[in-house]
PDB file of C-alpha atoms in Angstrom:
ATOM      1  CA  VAL M 156     -11.440  -0.264 -32.693  1.00  0.00           C
ATOM      2  CA  GLY M 157      -8.090  -1.100 -31.205  1.00  0.00           C
ATOM      3  CA  LEU M 158      -5.092  -2.617 -32.989  1.00  0.00           C
ATOM      4  CA  SER M 159      -4.488  -2.447 -36.746  1.00  0.00           C
ATOM      5  CA  LYS M 160      -1.998  -4.472 -38.810  1.00  0.00           C
ATOM      6  CA  TYR M 161      -0.746  -3.562 -42.266  1.00  0.00           C
ATOM      7  CA  THR M 162       0.653  -6.225 -44.583  1.00  0.00           C
ATOM      8  CA  SER M 163       2.088  -5.522 -48.018  1.00  0.00           C
ATOM      9  CA  VAL M 164       1.078  -8.076 -50.651  1.00  0.00           C
ATOM     10  CA  PRO M 165       2.946  -8.019 -54.022  1.00  0.00           C
ATOM     11  CA  SER M 166       0.670  -8.510 -57.045  1.00  0.00           C
ATOM     12  CA  GLN M 167       1.993  -8.370 -60.673  1.00  0.00           C
ATOM     13  CA  GLY M 168       4.298  -5.447 -60.161  1.00  0.00           C
ATOM     14  CA  ASN M 169       1.819  -3.494 -58.026  1.00  0.00           C
ATOM     15  CA  THR M 170       1.772  -3.456 -54.264  1.00  0.00           C
ATOM     16  CA  LEU M 171      -1.581  -3.874 -52.570  1.00  0.00           C
ATOM     17  CA  THR M 172      -2.060  -3.135 -48.914  1.00  0.00           C
ATOM     18  CA  ASN M 173      -4.110  -5.602 -46.905  1.00  0.00           C
ATOM     19  CA  LEU M 174      -5.620  -3.961 -43.823  1.00  0.00           C
ATOM     20  CA  LEU M 175      -6.639  -6.196 -40.943  1.00  0.00           C
ATOM     21  CA  VAL M 176      -8.528  -4.406 -38.176  1.00  0.00           C
ATOM     22  CA  LEU M 177      -8.879  -6.150 -34.848  1.00  0.00           C
ATOM     23  CA  ASP M 178     -11.405  -5.003 -32.265  1.00  0.00           C
ATOM     24  CA  THR M 179      -9.665  -4.968 -28.881  1.00  0.00           C
ATOM     25  CA  THR M 180     -12.013  -2.512 -27.181  1.00  0.00           C
ATOM     26  CA  PRO M 181     -13.982  -4.053 -24.313  1.00  0.00           C
ATOM     27  CA  PRO M 182     -17.679  -3.284 -23.830  1.00  0.00           C
ATOM     28  CA  ALA M 183     -18.528  -0.130 -21.879  1.00  0.00           C
ATOM     29  CA  LYS M 184     -18.627  -0.691 -18.135  1.00  0.00           C
ATOM     30  CA  GLU M 185     -22.028  -0.295 -16.484  1.00  0.00           C
ATOM     31  CA  PRO M 186     -23.011  -0.707 -12.834  1.00  0.00           C
ATOM     32  CA  ILE M 187     -24.676  -3.484 -10.924  1.00  0.00           C
ATOM     33  CA  LEU M 188     -27.550  -1.669  -9.230  1.00  0.00           C
ATOM     34  CA  TYR M 189     -28.133  -4.177  -6.435  1.00  0.00           C
ATOM     35  CA  ALA M 190     -27.977  -7.747  -5.187  1.00  0.00           C
ATOM     36  CA  SER M 191     -30.972  -8.306  -2.935  1.00  0.00           C
ATOM     37  CA  VAL M 192     -32.263 -11.264  -0.940  1.00  0.00           C
ATOM     38  CA  VAL M 193     -35.886 -11.633  -2.036  1.00  0.00           C
ATOM     39  CA  SER M 194     -36.540 -14.810  -0.042  1.00  0.00           C
ATOM     40  CA  LEU M 195     -34.457 -17.479   1.672  1.00  0.00           C
ATOM     41  CA  GLY M 196     -34.303 -19.241  -1.704  1.00  0.00           C
ATOM     42  CA  GLU M 197     -33.785 -16.315  -4.092  1.00  0.00           C
ATOM     43  CA  VAL M 198     -31.354 -13.454  -4.698  1.00  0.00           C
ATOM     44  CA  ASP M 199     -32.153 -10.859  -7.368  1.00  0.00           C
ATOM     45  CA  LEU M 200     -29.314  -9.134  -9.179  1.00  0.00           C
ATOM     46  CA  LEU M 201     -30.241  -6.002 -11.153  1.00  0.00           C
ATOM     47  CA  TYR M 202     -27.669  -4.504 -13.517  1.00  0.00           C
ATOM     48  CA  GLU M 203     -27.505  -2.048 -16.362  1.00  0.00           C
ATOM     49  CA  GLN M 204     -26.770  -3.523 -19.756  1.00  0.00           C
ATOM     50  CA  THR M 205     -23.800  -2.127 -21.618  1.00  0.00           C
ATOM     51  CA  LEU M 206     -24.324   0.519 -24.281  1.00  0.00           C
ATOM     52  CA  SER M 207     -21.752  -1.179 -26.533  1.00  0.00           C
ATOM     53  CA  PRO M 208     -23.471  -2.193 -29.796  1.00  0.00           C
ATOM     54  CA  ASP M 209     -21.443  -5.403 -30.211  1.00  0.00           C
ATOM     55  CA  ILE M 210     -22.437  -6.985 -26.875  1.00  0.00           C
ATOM     56  CA  ASN M 211     -22.913 -10.746 -27.067  1.00  0.00           C
ATOM     57  CA  HIS M 212     -23.434 -12.091 -23.546  1.00  0.00           C
ATOM     58  CA  TYR M 213     -22.742 -11.678 -19.830  1.00  0.00           C
ATOM     59  CA  TYR M 214     -20.966 -14.065 -17.484  1.00  0.00           C
ATOM     60  CA  ILE M 215     -22.314 -14.243 -13.926  1.00  0.00           C
ATOM     61  CA  TYR M 216     -19.686 -15.097 -11.310  1.00  0.00           C
ATOM     62  CA  ARG M 217     -20.718 -16.048  -7.779  1.00  0.00           C
ATOM     63  CA  GLY M 218     -18.904 -16.541  -4.483  1.00  0.00           C
ATOM     64  CA  ILE M 219     -20.376 -17.844  -1.244  1.00  0.00           C
ATOM     65  CA  ASN M 220     -19.472 -16.442   2.198  1.00  0.00           C
ATOM     66  CA  GLY M 221     -16.448 -14.572   0.866  1.00  0.00           C
ATOM     67  CA  GLY M 222     -15.078 -17.573  -1.048  1.00  0.00           C
ATOM     68  CA  THR M 223     -13.570 -17.578  -4.526  1.00  0.00           C
ATOM     69  CA  MET M 224     -15.729 -16.196  -7.323  1.00  0.00           C
ATOM     70  CA  VAL M 225     -16.457 -18.910  -9.900  1.00  0.00           C
ATOM     71  CA  LEU M 226     -18.271 -18.797 -13.221  1.00  0.00           C
ATOM     72  CA  TYR M 227     -21.863 -19.591 -12.282  1.00  0.00           C
ATOM     73  CA  ASP M 228     -24.051 -18.786 -15.294  1.00  0.00           C
ATOM     74  CA  SER M 229     -24.262 -17.019 -18.671  1.00  0.00           C
ATOM     75  CA  VAL M 230     -26.931 -14.633 -19.893  1.00  0.00           C
ATOM     76  CA  PHE M 231     -27.151 -14.066 -23.639  1.00  0.00           C
ATOM     77  CA  SER M 232     -28.435 -10.640 -24.572  1.00  0.00           C
ATOM     78  CA  THR M 233     -27.621  -8.449 -27.556  1.00  0.00           C
ATOM     79  CA  ARG M 234     -29.899  -5.644 -26.357  1.00  0.00           C
ATOM     80  CA  THR M 235     -28.109  -2.447 -25.336  1.00  0.00           C
ATOM     81  CA  GLY M 236     -29.069  -0.106 -22.535  1.00  0.00           C
ATOM     82  CA  GLY M 237     -31.774  -0.622 -19.967  1.00  0.00           C
ATOM     83  CA  THR M 238     -31.621  -3.002 -17.049  1.00  0.00           C
ATOM     84  CA  LEU M 239     -31.570  -6.762 -16.766  1.00  0.00           C
ATOM     85  CA  LEU M 240     -32.846  -8.682 -13.735  1.00  0.00           C
ATOM     86  CA  TYR M 241     -31.092 -11.960 -12.965  1.00  0.00           C
ATOM     87  CA  LYS M 242     -32.747 -14.299 -10.453  1.00  0.00           C
ATOM     88  CA  ASP M 243     -30.549 -16.776  -8.593  1.00  0.00           C
ATOM     89  CA  LYS M 244     -32.913 -19.380  -7.166  1.00  0.00           C
ATOM     90  CA  ASN M 245     -30.212 -21.743  -5.957  1.00  0.00           C
ATOM     91  CA  VAL M 246     -29.358 -20.028  -2.672  1.00  0.00           C
ATOM     92  CA  SER M 247     -29.699 -20.588   1.070  1.00  0.00           C
ATOM     93  CA  ALA M 248     -29.916 -16.948   2.109  1.00  0.00           C
ATOM     94  CA  GLY M 249     -30.718 -17.802   5.723  1.00  0.00           C
ATOM     95  CA  SER M 250     -27.281 -19.307   6.270  1.00  0.00           C
ATOM     96  CA  ASN M 251     -25.036 -17.806   3.544  1.00  0.00           C
ATOM     97  CA  TYR M 252     -24.264 -14.504   1.881  1.00  0.00           C
ATOM     98  CA  TYR M 253     -23.542 -14.301  -1.832  1.00  0.00           C
ATOM     99  CA  CYS M 254     -21.193 -12.128  -3.881  1.00  0.00           C
ATOM    100  CA  TYR M 255     -21.723 -11.544  -7.591  1.00  0.00           C
ATOM    101  CA  LYS M 256     -19.638 -10.129 -10.399  1.00  0.00           C
ATOM    102  CA  ILE M 257     -20.796  -9.643 -13.981  1.00  0.00           C
ATOM    103  CA  VAL M 258     -18.500  -9.705 -16.988  1.00  0.00           C
ATOM    104  CA  ALA M 259     -19.792  -8.295 -20.294  1.00  0.00           C
ATOM    105  CA  VAL M 260     -18.410 -10.063 -23.399  1.00  0.00           C
ATOM    106  CA  ASP M 261     -18.651  -8.633 -26.930  1.00  0.00           C
ATOM    107  CA  ASN M 262     -18.697 -10.422 -30.295  1.00  0.00           C
ATOM    108  CA  CYS M 263     -14.869 -10.404 -30.492  1.00  0.00           C
ATOM    109  CA  GLY M 264     -14.407 -11.871 -27.008  1.00  0.00           C
ATOM    110  CA  ASN M 265     -13.378  -8.606 -25.338  1.00  0.00           C
ATOM    111  CA  LYS M 266     -14.443  -8.533 -21.687  1.00  0.00           C
ATOM    112  CA  GLN M 267     -15.375  -5.833 -19.180  1.00  0.00           C
ATOM    113  CA  SER M 268     -15.914  -6.609 -15.502  1.00  0.00           C
ATOM    114  CA  TYR M 269     -18.625  -4.865 -13.466  1.00  0.00           C
ATOM    115  CA  ASN M 270     -18.140  -4.046  -9.773  1.00  0.00           C
ATOM    116  CA  GLN M 271     -18.774  -6.805  -7.261  1.00  0.00           C
ATOM    117  CA  HIS M 272     -21.902  -6.761  -5.075  1.00  0.00           C
ATOM    118  CA  CYS M 273     -22.582  -8.919  -2.021  1.00  0.00           C
ATOM    119  CA  THR M 274     -25.836  -9.600  -0.235  1.00  0.00           C
ATOM    120  CA  MET M 275     -26.153  -9.259   3.517  1.00  0.00           C
ATOM    121  CA  LEU M 276     -26.566 -12.188   5.875  1.00  0.00           C
ATOM    122  CA  ALA M 277     -28.845 -11.252   8.762  1.00  0.00           C
ATOM    123  CA  LYS M 278     -29.049 -13.163  12.022  1.00  0.00           C
ATOM    124  CA  VAL M 279     -31.666 -12.696  14.694  1.00  0.00           C
ATOM    125  CA  LYS M 280     -31.128 -13.765  18.286  1.00  0.00           C
ATOM    126  CA  GLN M 281     -33.924 -13.592  20.816  1.00  0.00           C
ATOM    127  CA  GLN M 282     -32.964 -12.274  24.246  1.00  0.00           C
ATOM    128  CA  GLN M 283     -35.136 -11.215  27.187  1.00  0.00           C
ATOM    129  CA  ARG M 284     -37.795  -8.957  25.549  1.00  0.00           C
ATOM    130  CA  THR M 285     -35.226  -8.014  22.881  1.00  0.00           C
ATOM    131  CA  LEU M 286     -34.432  -9.126  19.346  1.00  0.00           C
ATOM    132  CA  ARG M 287     -30.768  -8.710  18.444  1.00  0.00           C
ATOM    133  CA  VAL M 288     -30.431  -8.283  14.678  1.00  0.00           C
ATOM    134  CA  SER M 289     -26.906  -8.477  13.246  1.00  0.00           C
ATOM    135  CA  TRP M 290     -25.757  -8.622   9.626  1.00  0.00           C
ATOM    136  CA  THR M 291     -22.813  -8.641   7.271  1.00  0.00           C
ATOM    137  CA  PRO M 292     -22.419  -5.239   5.568  1.00  0.00           C
ATOM    138  CA  TYR M 293     -23.620  -4.772   2.015  1.00  0.00           C
ATOM    139  CA  ILE M 294     -20.790  -4.613  -0.535  1.00  0.00           C
ATOM    140  CA  GLY M 295     -21.309  -2.926  -3.878  1.00  0.00           C
ATOM    141  CA  PHE M 296     -21.540   0.834  -3.588  1.00  0.00           C
ATOM    142  CA  MET M 297     -20.542   3.496  -1.085  1.00  0.00           C
ATOM    143  CA  ALA M 298     -23.471   3.787   1.317  1.00  0.00           C
ATOM    144  CA  ASP M 299     -23.961   6.621   3.818  1.00  0.00           C
ATOM    145  CA  THR M 300     -26.539   5.028   6.082  1.00  0.00           C
ATOM    146  CA  VAL M 301     -28.422   1.850   6.832  1.00  0.00           C
ATOM    147  CA  LYS M 302     -32.071   1.914   7.854  1.00  0.00           C
ATOM    148  CA  VAL M 303     -33.635  -0.817   9.963  1.00  0.00           C
ATOM    149  CA  GLN M 304     -37.289  -0.986   9.003  1.00  0.00           C
ATOM    150  CA  GLN M 305     -40.233  -2.938  10.394  1.00  0.00           C
ATOM    151  CA  TYR M 306     -43.370  -4.092   8.605  1.00  0.00           C
ATOM    152  CA  VAL M 307     -46.381  -2.723  10.507  1.00  0.00           C
ATOM    153  CA  ASN M 308     -50.004  -2.606   9.346  1.00  0.00           C
ATOM    154  CA  GLY M 309     -49.174  -3.091   5.674  1.00  0.00           C
ATOM    155  CA  LYS M 310     -46.236  -0.686   5.349  1.00  0.00           C
ATOM    156  CA  TRP M 311     -42.552  -0.385   6.220  1.00  0.00           C
ATOM    157  CA  ILE M 312     -41.636   2.072   8.982  1.00  0.00           C
ATOM    158  CA  THR M 313     -38.097   3.095   9.879  1.00  0.00           C
ATOM    159  CA  ARG M 314     -37.088   1.927  13.355  1.00  0.00           C
ATOM    160  CA  LYS M 315     -33.514   3.224  13.294  1.00  0.00           C
ATOM    161  CA  ILE M 316     -31.067   5.016  10.994  1.00  0.00           C
ATOM    162  CA  ASP M 317     -27.390   4.171  11.524  1.00  0.00           C
ATOM    163  CA  LYS M 318     -24.031   4.742   9.887  1.00  0.00           C
ATOM    164  CA  ALA M 319     -23.407   2.298   7.050  1.00  0.00           C
ATOM    165  CA  THR M 320     -20.624   0.689   9.110  1.00  0.00           C
ATOM    166  CA  ASP M 321     -23.030  -0.372  11.875  1.00  0.00           C
ATOM    167  CA  THR M 322     -24.074  -4.022  11.719  1.00  0.00           C
ATOM    168  CA  VAL M 323     -26.120  -4.577  14.906  1.00  0.00           C
ATOM    169  CA  TYR M 324     -29.563  -3.431  16.026  1.00  0.00           C
ATOM    170  CA  ASN M 325     -31.216  -4.310  19.360  1.00  0.00           C
ATOM    171  CA  ASP M 326     -34.992  -4.137  19.105  1.00  0.00           C
ATOM    172  CA  THR M 327     -36.292  -3.746  22.660  1.00  0.00           C
ATOM    173  CA  GLY M 328     -39.773  -3.958  24.094  1.00  0.00           C
ATOM    174  CA  ILE M 329     -40.743  -7.125  22.219  1.00  0.00           C
ATOM    175  CA  THR M 330     -43.904  -8.549  23.705  1.00  0.00           C
ATOM    176  CA  CYS M 331     -45.960 -11.667  23.080  1.00  0.00           C
ATOM    177  CA  ILE M 332     -45.088 -14.421  20.692  1.00  0.00           C
ATOM    178  CA  LYS M 333     -45.660 -13.051  17.220  1.00  0.00           C
ATOM    179  CA  ARG M 334     -43.851 -12.711  13.947  1.00  0.00           C
ATOM    180  CA  TYR M 335     -41.713  -9.598  13.435  1.00  0.00           C
ATOM    181  CA  TYR M 336     -40.482  -8.583   9.974  1.00  0.00           C
ATOM    182  CA  ARG M 337     -37.380  -6.446   9.450  1.00  0.00           C
ATOM    183  CA  ILE M 338     -35.652  -5.091   6.366  1.00  0.00           C
ATOM    184  CA  LEU M 339     -32.215  -3.511   6.117  1.00  0.00           C
ATOM    185  CA  ALA M 340     -31.850  -0.797   3.474  1.00  0.00           C
ATOM    186  CA  TYR M 341     -28.520   0.841   2.580  1.00  0.00           C
ATOM    187  CA  TYR M 342     -28.531   4.368   1.138  1.00  0.00           C
ATOM    188  CA  ASP M 343     -25.914   6.326  -0.813  1.00  0.00           C
ATOM    189  CA  ASN M 344     -27.652   9.734  -1.218  1.00  0.00           C
ATOM    190  CA  THR M 345     -29.596   8.738  -4.349  1.00  0.00           C
ATOM    191  CA  LYS M 346     -29.840   4.940  -4.536  1.00  0.00           C
ATOM    192  CA  GLU M 347     -31.282   2.282  -2.268  1.00  0.00           C
ATOM    193  CA  THR M 348     -30.728  -1.437  -1.896  1.00  0.00           C
ATOM    194  CA  ALA M 349     -32.164  -3.985   0.443  1.00  0.00           C
TER     195      ALA M 349
END
């Protein structure tokens, strides 16, 4: 509880004290765990719900290609703790990257902003027997490394491990005309996002 006001109210020779307590404490800040491109038409945003017991709802803000963040959606949830998965199915992930910010709002209108997370935008350019994969860096947590992985025989194998600041990978020795699948995964010692 934040601010308190005291007002004296005279009443037939006695003085009563009227106490008005205003809640000015914002909800506890929790992290966004990841913003991940699931398909060209969907981005999943996973975040931890606040532990504040008076939570009312969450605002979802979205920006496209580094543009201004605008209020995009609201999620009403009075549950505390645990995670909440938000699916944005109004995206063109093959040509844009998306940044998200979540704002928790309690019953009194107090707000707490979560850290911003941005998806990556990957581009693939075919060259002579080489695929050049480039991407925008992931924004959201401090990553140590990025792994470039390839889908082979039903599982993901790591093709290269780079510093998190690297944003280009040249895949050489490409033969035949066939479909190649790649995933980029950022690591920060204990967490992973893709």
